[in-house]
Tab-separated table of C-alpha atoms and ligand atoms in Angstrom:
chain	number	residue	atom	x	y	z
A	1	UNK	CA	80.105	108.784	94.837
A	2	UNK	CA	83.139	107.787	93.219
A	3	UNK	CA	86.217	107.001	95.410
A	4	UNK	CA	89.581	107.889	94.078
A	5	UNK	CA	93.186	106.723	95.520
A	6	UNK	CA	96.303	108.461	94.623
A	7	UNK	CA	99.335	107.069	96.012
A	8	UNK	CA	102.705	108.366	97.120
A	9	UNK	CA	104.228	108.250	93.866
A	10	UNK	CA	101.338	110.607	92.227
A	11	UNK	CA	101.925	113.041	94.925
A	12	UNK	CA	105.741	113.048	95.237
A	13	UNK	CA	106.136	116.602	94.053
A	14	UNK	CA	104.533	120.009	93.367
A	15	UNK	CA	104.052	118.508	89.386
A	16	UNK	CA	102.138	115.499	91.021
A	17	UNK	CA	100.093	117.543	92.888
A	18	UNK	CA	99.350	119.820	90.059
A	19	UNK	CA	98.686	116.870	87.980
A	20	UNK	CA	95.985	115.436	90.617
A	21	UNK	CA	94.463	118.777	89.865
A	22	UNK	CA	94.612	118.297	86.257
A	23	UNK	CA	92.960	114.747	86.494
A	24	UNK	CA	90.084	116.214	88.606
A	25	UNK	CA	89.492	118.671	85.997
A	26	UNK	CA	89.276	115.954	83.125
A	27	UNK	CA	87.403	113.317	85.030
A	28	UNK	CA	85.234	115.711	87.401
A	29	UNK	CA	85.192	116.314	91.048
A	30	UNK	CA	81.680	116.490	92.433
A	31	UNK	CA	80.440	113.669	94.450
A	32	UNK	CA	84.156	112.284	94.752
A	33	UNK	CA	86.192	111.281	97.713
A	34	UNK	CA	89.885	111.449	97.420
A	35	UNK	CA	92.393	109.127	99.388
A	36	UNK	CA	95.810	110.309	99.558
A	37	UNK	CA	98.947	108.383	100.663
A	38	UNK	CA	102.013	110.195	102.171
A	39	UNK	CA	104.075	112.120	99.531
A	40	UNK	CA	106.709	110.195	97.764
A	41	UNK	CA	108.915	108.295	100.254
A	42	UNK	CA	107.682	109.832	103.186
A	43	UNK	CA	106.446	106.830	105.044
A	44	UNK	CA	110.152	105.523	104.726
A	45	UNK	CA	111.613	108.728	105.930
A	46	UNK	CA	109.367	108.639	109.033
A	47	UNK	CA	110.305	105.189	109.506
A	48	UNK	CA	113.779	106.230	109.930
A	49	UNK	CA	112.726	108.873	112.182
A	50	UNK	CA	111.261	106.227	114.420
A	51	UNK	CA	114.413	104.398	114.308
A	52	UNK	CA	116.285	107.112	115.144
A	53	UNK	CA	113.881	107.923	118.163
A	54	UNK	CA	114.379	104.517	119.709
A	55	UNK	CA	117.928	104.396	119.064
A	56	UNK	CA	118.192	107.484	120.898
A	57	UNK	CA	120.434	108.343	117.936
A	58	UNK	CA	121.979	111.895	117.501
A	59	UNK	CA	120.424	111.834	113.977
A	60	UNK	CA	116.784	112.258	115.356
A	61	UNK	CA	116.439	115.783	115.044
A	62	UNK	CA	118.008	116.013	111.296
A	63	UNK	CA	115.733	113.202	110.296
A	64	UNK	CA	113.087	115.134	111.142
A	65	UNK	CA	114.307	118.236	109.754
A	66	UNK	CA	114.458	116.147	106.441
A	67	UNK	CA	111.141	115.488	106.336
A	68	UNK	CA	110.204	119.097	106.942
A	69	UNK	CA	112.420	120.586	104.221
A	70	UNK	CA	110.832	118.030	101.537
A	71	UNK	CA	107.360	119.402	102.379
A	72	UNK	CA	108.361	122.735	102.518
A	73	UNK	CA	110.081	122.588	99.017
A	74	UNK	CA	106.660	121.353	97.842
A	75	UNK	CA	104.687	124.288	99.385
A	76	UNK	CA	107.174	126.776	98.008
A	77	UNK	CA	106.646	125.213	94.611
A	78	UNK	CA	102.824	125.263	94.985
A	79	UNK	CA	101.963	128.303	96.796
A	80	UNK	CA	105.204	130.799	96.625
A	81	UNK	CA	103.429	133.421	98.778
A	82	UNK	CA	104.277	132.261	102.478
A	83	UNK	CA	101.431	134.066	103.716
A	84	UNK	CA	98.953	131.449	102.358
A	85	UNK	CA	97.765	129.508	105.627
A	86	UNK	CA	98.764	126.225	104.264
A	87	UNK	CA	102.136	127.185	105.681
A	88	UNK	CA	101.124	127.738	109.146
A	89	UNK	CA	98.903	124.414	108.926
A	90	UNK	CA	101.697	122.092	108.158
A	91	UNK	CA	104.095	123.864	110.417
A	92	UNK	CA	101.586	123.004	113.108
A	93	UNK	CA	101.548	119.504	112.241
A	94	UNK	CA	105.396	119.384	112.258
A	95	UNK	CA	105.275	120.994	115.690
A	96	UNK	CA	102.742	118.502	116.879
A	97	UNK	CA	105.149	115.749	115.863
A	98	UNK	CA	107.918	117.300	117.657
A	99	UNK	CA	105.927	117.653	120.720
A	100	UNK	CA	105.017	114.013	120.267
A	101	UNK	CA	108.829	112.992	120.199
A	102	UNK	CA	109.763	115.310	122.882
A	103	UNK	CA	106.786	114.078	125.392
A	104	UNK	CA	106.132	110.567	124.713
A	105	UNK	CA	106.391	108.273	127.477
A	106	UNK	CA	104.870	104.988	125.929
A	107	UNK	CA	107.813	102.327	125.287
A	108	UNK	CA	105.393	100.425	122.824
A	109	UNK	CA	107.047	100.599	119.722
A	110	UNK	CA	103.960	99.860	117.499
A	111	UNK	CA	102.067	102.661	119.008
A	112	UNK	CA	104.804	104.896	118.616
A	113	UNK	CA	105.116	103.962	115.145
A	114	UNK	CA	101.415	104.897	114.283
A	115	UNK	CA	101.456	107.952	116.202
A	116	UNK	CA	104.770	109.137	113.957
A	117	UNK	CA	104.027	107.741	110.729
A	118	UNK	CA	100.625	109.236	110.607
A	119	UNK	CA	101.871	112.646	110.113
A	120	UNK	CA	102.824	111.466	106.231
A	121	UNK	CA	99.216	111.407	105.530
A	122	UNK	CA	98.114	114.241	107.718
A	123	UNK	CA	100.412	116.467	105.882
A	124	UNK	CA	99.944	115.480	102.368
A	125	UNK	CA	96.231	115.755	102.582
A	126	UNK	CA	96.490	119.147	103.905
A	127	UNK	CA	98.630	120.380	101.291
A	128	UNK	CA	96.475	118.844	98.299
A	129	UNK	CA	93.306	120.089	99.764
A	130	UNK	CA	94.809	123.737	100.240
A	131	UNK	CA	95.865	123.444	96.694
A	132	UNK	CA	92.536	122.534	95.406
A	133	UNK	CA	90.966	125.295	97.478
A	134	UNK	CA	93.650	127.605	96.154
A	135	UNK	CA	92.721	126.317	92.571
A	136	UNK	CA	89.131	127.174	93.049
A	137	UNK	CA	87.812	123.761	93.874
A	138	UNK	CA	85.349	123.816	96.878
A	139	UNK	CA	87.034	120.992	98.971
A	140	UNK	CA	86.438	119.596	102.274
A	141	UNK	CA	89.538	117.991	104.414
A	142	UNK	CA	88.440	115.184	106.330
A	143	UNK	CA	90.645	113.452	109.117
A	144	UNK	CA	90.131	109.834	108.454
A	145	UNK	CA	90.569	108.896	112.139
A	146	UNK	CA	86.887	110.093	112.593
A	147	UNK	CA	85.607	107.857	110.137
A	148	UNK	CA	87.421	104.576	110.545
A	149	UNK	CA	87.622	103.084	113.840
A	150	UNK	CA	89.834	100.109	114.796
A	151	UNK	CA	90.782	97.893	117.524
A	152	UNK	CA	94.115	98.936	119.121
A	153	UNK	CA	96.644	96.343	116.965
A	154	UNK	CA	98.796	99.128	116.203
A	155	UNK	CA	100.695	98.976	112.759
A	156	UNK	CA	98.015	96.340	111.823
A	157	UNK	CA	94.432	97.277	113.122
A	158	UNK	CA	91.194	95.567	112.154
A	159	UNK	CA	88.371	97.863	111.213
A	160	UNK	CA	85.238	97.737	113.293
A	161	UNK	CA	83.026	97.903	110.243
A	162	UNK	CA	79.929	98.580	112.517
A	163	UNK	CA	81.159	101.900	113.933
A	164	UNK	CA	83.093	102.963	110.531
A	165	UNK	CA	79.714	102.247	108.695
A	166	UNK	CA	77.829	104.745	111.176
A	167	UNK	CA	80.321	107.479	110.919
A	168	UNK	CA	80.579	107.334	107.235
A	169	UNK	CA	76.888	107.366	106.654
A	170	UNK	CA	76.469	110.163	109.154
A	171	UNK	CA	79.163	112.846	108.427
A	172	UNK	CA	80.210	112.726	104.771
A	173	UNK	CA	79.108	115.590	102.583
A	174	UNK	CA	78.225	114.825	99.005
A	175	UNK	CA	78.374	117.112	96.001
A	176	UNK	CA	81.667	118.359	96.888
A	177	UNK	CA	85.179	117.160	96.707
A	178	UNK	CA	86.386	115.423	99.940
A	179	UNK	CA	89.903	114.481	100.583
A	180	UNK	CA	91.015	112.425	103.244
A	181	UNK	CA	94.164	110.226	104.394
A	182	UNK	CA	94.694	106.652	103.482
A	183	UNK	CA	96.204	104.042	105.771
A	184	UNK	CA	95.156	105.669	108.994
A	185	UNK	CA	92.307	104.966	111.278
A	186	UNK	CA	91.962	105.311	115.160
A	187	UNK	CA	90.908	103.097	118.024
A	188	UNK	CA	88.804	103.340	120.882
A	189	UNK	CA	90.564	105.859	122.793
A	190	UNK	CA	91.237	107.840	119.756
A	191	UNK	CA	94.787	107.163	119.408
A	192	UNK	CA	95.806	106.959	115.637
A	193	UNK	CA	96.187	103.291	114.209
A	194	UNK	CA	97.434	102.049	110.944
A	195	UNK	CA	96.030	99.605	108.313
A	196	UNK	CA	99.613	98.019	107.614
A	197	UNK	CA	101.908	99.269	105.066
A	198	UNK	CA	100.356	100.066	101.732
A	199	UNK	CA	97.210	100.285	103.536
A	200	UNK	CA	95.558	103.245	101.230
A	201	UNK	CA	93.875	100.924	98.792
A	202	UNK	CA	92.104	99.239	101.560
A	203	UNK	CA	91.166	102.696	102.957
A	204	UNK	CA	89.564	103.313	99.464
A	205	UNK	CA	87.816	100.039	99.655
A	206	UNK	CA	86.332	100.741	103.200
A	207	UNK	CA	85.121	103.789	102.148
A	208	UNK	CA	83.442	102.619	98.943
A	209	UNK	CA	81.714	99.712	100.722
A	210	UNK	CA	80.417	102.099	103.341
A	211	UNK	CA	79.096	104.653	100.904
A	212	UNK	CA	77.841	102.249	98.468
A	213	UNK	CA	80.038	104.009	96.123
A	214	UNK	CA	79.750	103.758	92.168
A	215	UNK	CA	83.355	102.816	91.721
A	216	UNK	CA	87.005	102.972	93.127
A	217	UNK	CA	89.698	104.248	90.867
A	218	UNK	CA	93.374	103.687	91.777
A	219	UNK	CA	95.532	106.273	89.888
A	220	UNK	CA	98.858	104.975	88.842
A	221	UNK	CA	101.822	105.738	86.531
A	222	UNK	CA	100.959	102.916	84.452
A	223	UNK	CA	98.209	102.251	82.121
A	224	UNK	CA	96.542	99.653	84.373
A	225	UNK	CA	97.280	96.184	85.290
A	226	UNK	CA	99.365	94.323	82.777
A	227	UNK	CA	99.600	90.754	81.915
A	228	UNK	CA	103.208	90.864	83.081
A	229	UNK	CA	105.967	93.152	84.204
A	230	UNK	CA	107.167	94.965	81.477
A	231	UNK	CA	110.655	95.348	82.989
A	232	UNK	CA	110.873	91.539	82.524
A	233	UNK	CA	108.991	90.548	79.926
A	234	UNK	CA	108.774	91.539	76.355
A	235	UNK	CA	105.315	92.047	75.061
A	236	UNK	CA	103.518	92.852	78.291
A	237	UNK	CA	99.705	93.577	77.342
A	238	UNK	CA	97.093	95.621	79.381
A	239	UNK	CA	94.375	93.732	80.780
A	240	UNK	CA	91.024	95.287	80.178
A	241	UNK	CA	88.797	93.307	82.588
A	242	UNK	CA	89.747	90.955	85.408
A	243	UNK	CA	87.114	89.361	87.728
A	244	UNK	CA	87.316	89.644	91.327
A	245	UNK	CA	88.078	86.127	91.828
A	246	UNK	CA	90.840	86.077	89.196
A	247	UNK	CA	92.200	89.238	90.719
A	248	UNK	CA	92.274	87.639	94.235
A	249	UNK	CA	94.141	84.391	92.347
A	250	UNK	CA	96.845	86.944	91.135
A	251	UNK	CA	97.119	88.727	94.202
A	252	UNK	CA	97.572	85.318	96.238
A	253	UNK	CA	100.275	84.277	93.704
A	254	UNK	CA	102.219	87.537	94.324
A	255	UNK	CA	100.972	89.943	91.835
A	256	UNK	CA	101.557	93.446	93.260
A	257	UNK	CA	98.156	94.286	91.650
A	258	UNK	CA	95.755	94.563	94.467
A	259	UNK	CA	95.772	93.278	97.822
A	260	UNK	CA	93.083	90.537	98.629
A	261	UNK	CA	91.935	92.467	101.826
A	262	UNK	CA	91.073	95.543	99.265
A	263	UNK	CA	89.161	93.357	97.014
A	264	UNK	CA	86.858	91.668	99.401
A	265	UNK	CA	84.769	94.523	100.315
A	266	UNK	CA	84.437	95.872	96.787
A	267	UNK	CA	83.320	92.176	95.529
A	268	UNK	CA	80.838	91.928	98.365
A	269	UNK	CA	78.959	94.804	96.854
A	270	UNK	CA	80.198	94.542	93.336
A	271	UNK	CA	81.799	97.865	93.129
A	272	UNK	CA	84.076	97.983	90.191
A	273	UNK	CA	87.754	98.795	90.746
A	274	UNK	CA	89.492	100.722	88.095
A	275	UNK	CA	93.413	100.949	87.659
A	276	UNK	CA	93.947	103.842	85.530
A	277	UNK	CA	96.851	106.209	84.467
A	278	UNK	CA	97.076	109.584	85.997
A	279	UNK	CA	99.135	110.854	83.125
A	280	UNK	CA	96.453	109.895	80.511
A	281	UNK	CA	93.218	110.108	82.805
A	282	UNK	CA	90.663	109.246	79.860
A	283	UNK	CA	91.742	105.925	78.937
A	284	UNK	CA	90.030	103.234	80.226
A	285	UNK	CA	92.919	101.407	82.162
A	286	UNK	CA	91.703	98.116	83.566
A	287	UNK	CA	88.572	97.297	85.310
A	288	UNK	CA	88.167	94.620	88.204
A	289	UNK	CA	84.586	93.799	88.158
A	290	UNK	CA	81.969	91.321	87.702
A	291	UNK	CA	82.106	89.691	84.389
A	292	UNK	CA	84.680	87.467	82.393
A	293	UNK	CA	87.781	86.502	84.170
A	294	UNK	CA	90.319	87.855	81.980
A	295	UNK	CA	90.176	90.110	78.939
A	296	UNK	CA	92.016	89.463	76.688
A	297	UNK	CA	92.525	86.012	77.873
A	298	UNK	CA	96.482	85.881	78.151
A	299	UNK	CA	98.702	84.032	80.300
A	300	UNK	CA	99.783	86.122	83.410
A	301	UNK	CA	103.196	86.181	84.605
A	302	UNK	CA	104.293	86.729	88.286
A	303	UNK	CA	107.650	86.514	89.443
A	304	UNK	CA	109.042	86.198	92.938
A	305	UNK	CA	112.665	86.653	93.140
A	306	UNK	CA	115.020	85.718	95.939
A	307	UNK	CA	113.222	82.326	96.998
A	308	UNK	CA	114.754	79.492	98.786
A	309	UNK	CA	114.119	76.054	97.686
A	310	UNK	CA	114.181	73.516	100.668
A	311	UNK	CA	114.102	69.879	100.245
A	312	UNK	CA	113.446	67.601	103.158
A	313	UNK	CA	113.822	64.030	103.287
A	314	UNK	CA	113.391	61.597	106.143
A	315	UNK	CA	116.779	60.201	107.650
A	316	UNK	CA	115.679	56.814	107.748
A	317	UNK	CA	113.529	56.372	104.608
A	318	UNK	CA	110.205	56.365	106.435
A	319	UNK	CA	107.249	58.414	104.900
A	320	UNK	CA	106.902	61.904	105.294
A	321	UNK	CA	103.269	62.020	106.281
A	322	UNK	CA	100.701	64.174	108.127
A	323	UNK	CA	102.534	64.485	111.619
A	324	UNK	CA	105.838	65.453	109.921
A	325	UNK	CA	104.192	67.898	107.482
A	326	UNK	CA	102.175	69.520	110.568
A	327	UNK	CA	105.596	70.090	112.432
A	328	UNK	CA	107.358	71.638	109.530
A	329	UNK	CA	104.647	74.025	108.674
A	330	UNK	CA	104.588	74.907	112.540
A	331	UNK	CA	108.371	75.888	112.149
A	332	UNK	CA	107.836	77.563	109.138
A	333	UNK	CA	105.050	79.603	110.782
A	334	UNK	CA	107.020	80.286	113.825
A	335	UNK	CA	110.189	81.419	111.946
A	336	UNK	CA	107.802	83.639	109.568
A	337	UNK	CA	108.866	81.753	106.333
A	338	UNK	CA	106.319	82.465	104.031
A	339	UNK	CA	105.539	79.171	101.786
A	340	UNK	CA	104.739	79.978	98.188
A	341	UNK	CA	104.844	76.461	96.673
A	342	UNK	CA	104.717	72.881	97.991
A	343	UNK	CA	105.495	69.537	96.475
A	344	UNK	CA	105.622	66.101	98.243
A	345	UNK	CA	106.656	62.744	97.338
A	346	UNK	CA	106.885	59.452	99.651
A	347	UNK	CA	109.983	60.363	101.427
A	348	UNK	CA	110.578	63.813	100.372
A	349	UNK	CA	109.104	67.349	100.784
A	350	UNK	CA	109.929	70.263	99.054
A	351	UNK	CA	108.854	73.813	99.485
A	352	UNK	CA	109.783	77.255	98.039
A	353	UNK	CA	109.654	79.825	100.703
A	354	UNK	CA	110.538	83.453	101.291
A	355	UNK	CA	112.815	84.249	104.349
A	356	UNK	CA	111.974	88.007	104.699
A	357	UNK	CA	113.260	88.223	108.158
A	358	UNK	CA	116.597	86.258	107.500
A	359	UNK	CA	115.414	83.200	109.928
A	360	UNK	CA	116.096	80.345	107.838
A	361	UNK	CA	119.660	79.496	109.437
A	362	UNK	CA	117.520	79.097	113.102
A	363	UNK	CA	114.764	77.215	111.630
A	364	UNK	CA	117.318	74.735	109.801
A	365	UNK	CA	119.236	74.368	113.024
A	366	UNK	CA	115.995	72.395	114.407
A	367	UNK	CA	114.880	70.948	110.999
A	368	UNK	CA	118.382	69.395	110.542
A	369	UNK	CA	117.782	67.372	113.755
A	370	UNK	CA	115.171	65.419	112.439
A	371	UNK	CA	115.350	65.445	108.459
A	372	UNK	CA	117.987	65.541	105.881
A	373	UNK	CA	117.671	69.330	104.658
A	374	UNK	CA	119.055	70.228	101.089
A	375	UNK	CA	118.369	73.883	100.155
A	376	UNK	CA	119.173	76.294	97.162
A	377	UNK	CA	119.374	79.812	97.628
A	378	UNK	CA	118.488	82.793	95.335
A	379	UNK	CA	115.913	80.922	93.067
A	380	UNK	CA	113.212	82.538	91.352
A	381	UNK	CA	109.401	81.259	91.313
A	382	UNK	CA	107.630	81.888	88.280
A	383	UNK	CA	103.709	81.521	88.367
A	384	UNK	CA	101.709	81.520	84.960
A	385	UNK	CA	98.051	81.812	85.354
A	386	UNK	CA	96.252	80.626	82.336
A	387	UNK	CA	99.387	79.064	80.922
A	388	UNK	CA	100.234	77.434	77.579
A	389	UNK	CA	103.349	75.727	75.839
A	390	UNK	CA	104.539	79.311	74.578
A	391	UNK	CA	104.428	81.079	78.022
A	392	UNK	CA	106.010	78.077	79.763
A	393	UNK	CA	109.050	78.175	77.090
A	394	UNK	CA	109.410	81.981	77.608
A	395	UNK	CA	110.163	81.261	81.405
A	396	UNK	CA	112.204	78.106	80.935
A	397	UNK	CA	114.420	79.522	78.351
A	398	UNK	CA	118.140	79.855	79.441
A	399	UNK	CA	117.554	78.764	82.893
A	400	UNK	CA	117.752	75.665	85.123
A	401	UNK	CA	114.424	74.335	85.927
A	402	UNK	CA	114.596	72.887	89.561
A	403	UNK	CA	110.885	72.133	89.994
A	404	UNK	CA	107.660	72.310	88.065
A	405	UNK	CA	104.002	72.000	89.463
A	406	UNK	CA	100.922	72.186	87.258
A	407	UNK	CA	97.302	72.468	88.091
A	408	UNK	CA	94.519	73.395	85.615
A	409	UNK	CA	95.017	76.993	85.336
A	410	UNK	CA	98.292	77.729	87.007
A	411	UNK	CA	101.952	76.450	86.438
A	412	UNK	CA	104.605	77.138	88.965
A	413	UNK	CA	108.483	76.938	87.718
A	414	UNK	CA	111.245	77.358	90.277
A	415	UNK	CA	114.529	78.248	88.337
A	416	UNK	CA	117.959	79.091	89.008
A	417	UNK	CA	119.247	81.818	86.280
A	418	UNK	CA	122.121	80.423	84.585
B	1	LIG	N1	101.940	105.654	103.177
B	1	LIG	C1	101.672	104.231	103.150
B	1	LIG	C2	103.045	103.282	103.003
B	1	LIG	O1	103.797	103.902	102.203
B	1	LIG	C3	100.251	103.626	102.952
B	1	LIG	C4	100.265	103.707	101.313
B	1	LIG	O2	100.942	104.286	100.678
B	1	LIG	O3	99.242	103.012	100.936
B	1	LIG	O4	102.829	102.345	103.450
B	2	MG	MG1	102.942	104.570	99.845
């Protein structure tokens, strides 16, 4: 079996859905399981609904109507005939969502979040599978919540592999086109859970693992994985092959390639992962698989903007040692500052961190009692895997280098744009 994943951008409108059909026509749809995300920016729109719900905002109803209108337009563009049963099916799903909003009693934000946000995927798969049937492909719509079982950590659920394996082995029909939701699962009490934002790739990996699939393909609007973001680098090239290990390294340094969580189950069974273009589905794209680390062997650039470079030094010229470092990291952890680079000398300690939640000021108030704290805001962290002189030059040109760190395969450079 082959597992395909189509993300939100690939199904953002009627043309996108039709294109999924065209991709399947070209690459085949027998013995295929398709995992689909919510359409376009629906997950964000539903997060807005959730916010309005908890704020008791007057905008609640209109935010729901907006999501409805968006999907209705896609339905009209695809089916025209309002008597097609897909209209009723999608209507029922919206009615269920509205019923939940009117009757829910749980004050648990994360629980409520999952119950609401899941409609994005439930609706997108309903539309897609109805369209495939409409076009004459024998399709089975599956409710992923009957397959992927998780604990009750809403918004970041942990998969129960044993139960999930059992459900998948028993209940998936081969030989036909199966379509199901990414991102979702269900807990012991059958309440909906989610696997974390952008979790649909992970869903594909879970199914592939449990099905001993032949491969996973992630269909994207780019030709595959590039060695650099073409928006920032001239001469970005397509990578044909990346080993699992190298892909995990790239993901660790922040490449938006593929999440390590997605790679682990695939690597365990050596199931290849392809990243391909949904515009040119017959091109080879990138394979993440067993084999050479990187082909072609090129420096890979990863850019993280909006970082904070913090230098801590002891007030009394004493060394910064294990005890201080463990305390400093304890604080970073507590304030959710993500550390992306570390460098230390005898009396000073520098880190490049990401302050996603705007906690640095609070953290700094505590740090400043014990250390002399210097920091620079809005710096950029460049990581070059398999660096060479020329690659480093490209990064350093016209910039002020604040810090540089080199290990065998990786160079990291913190810069301030001039
Ligand atoms: N729809 C979810 C999200 O936007 C899951 C996904 O797309 O992978 O986060
Ligand atoms: Mg998405």
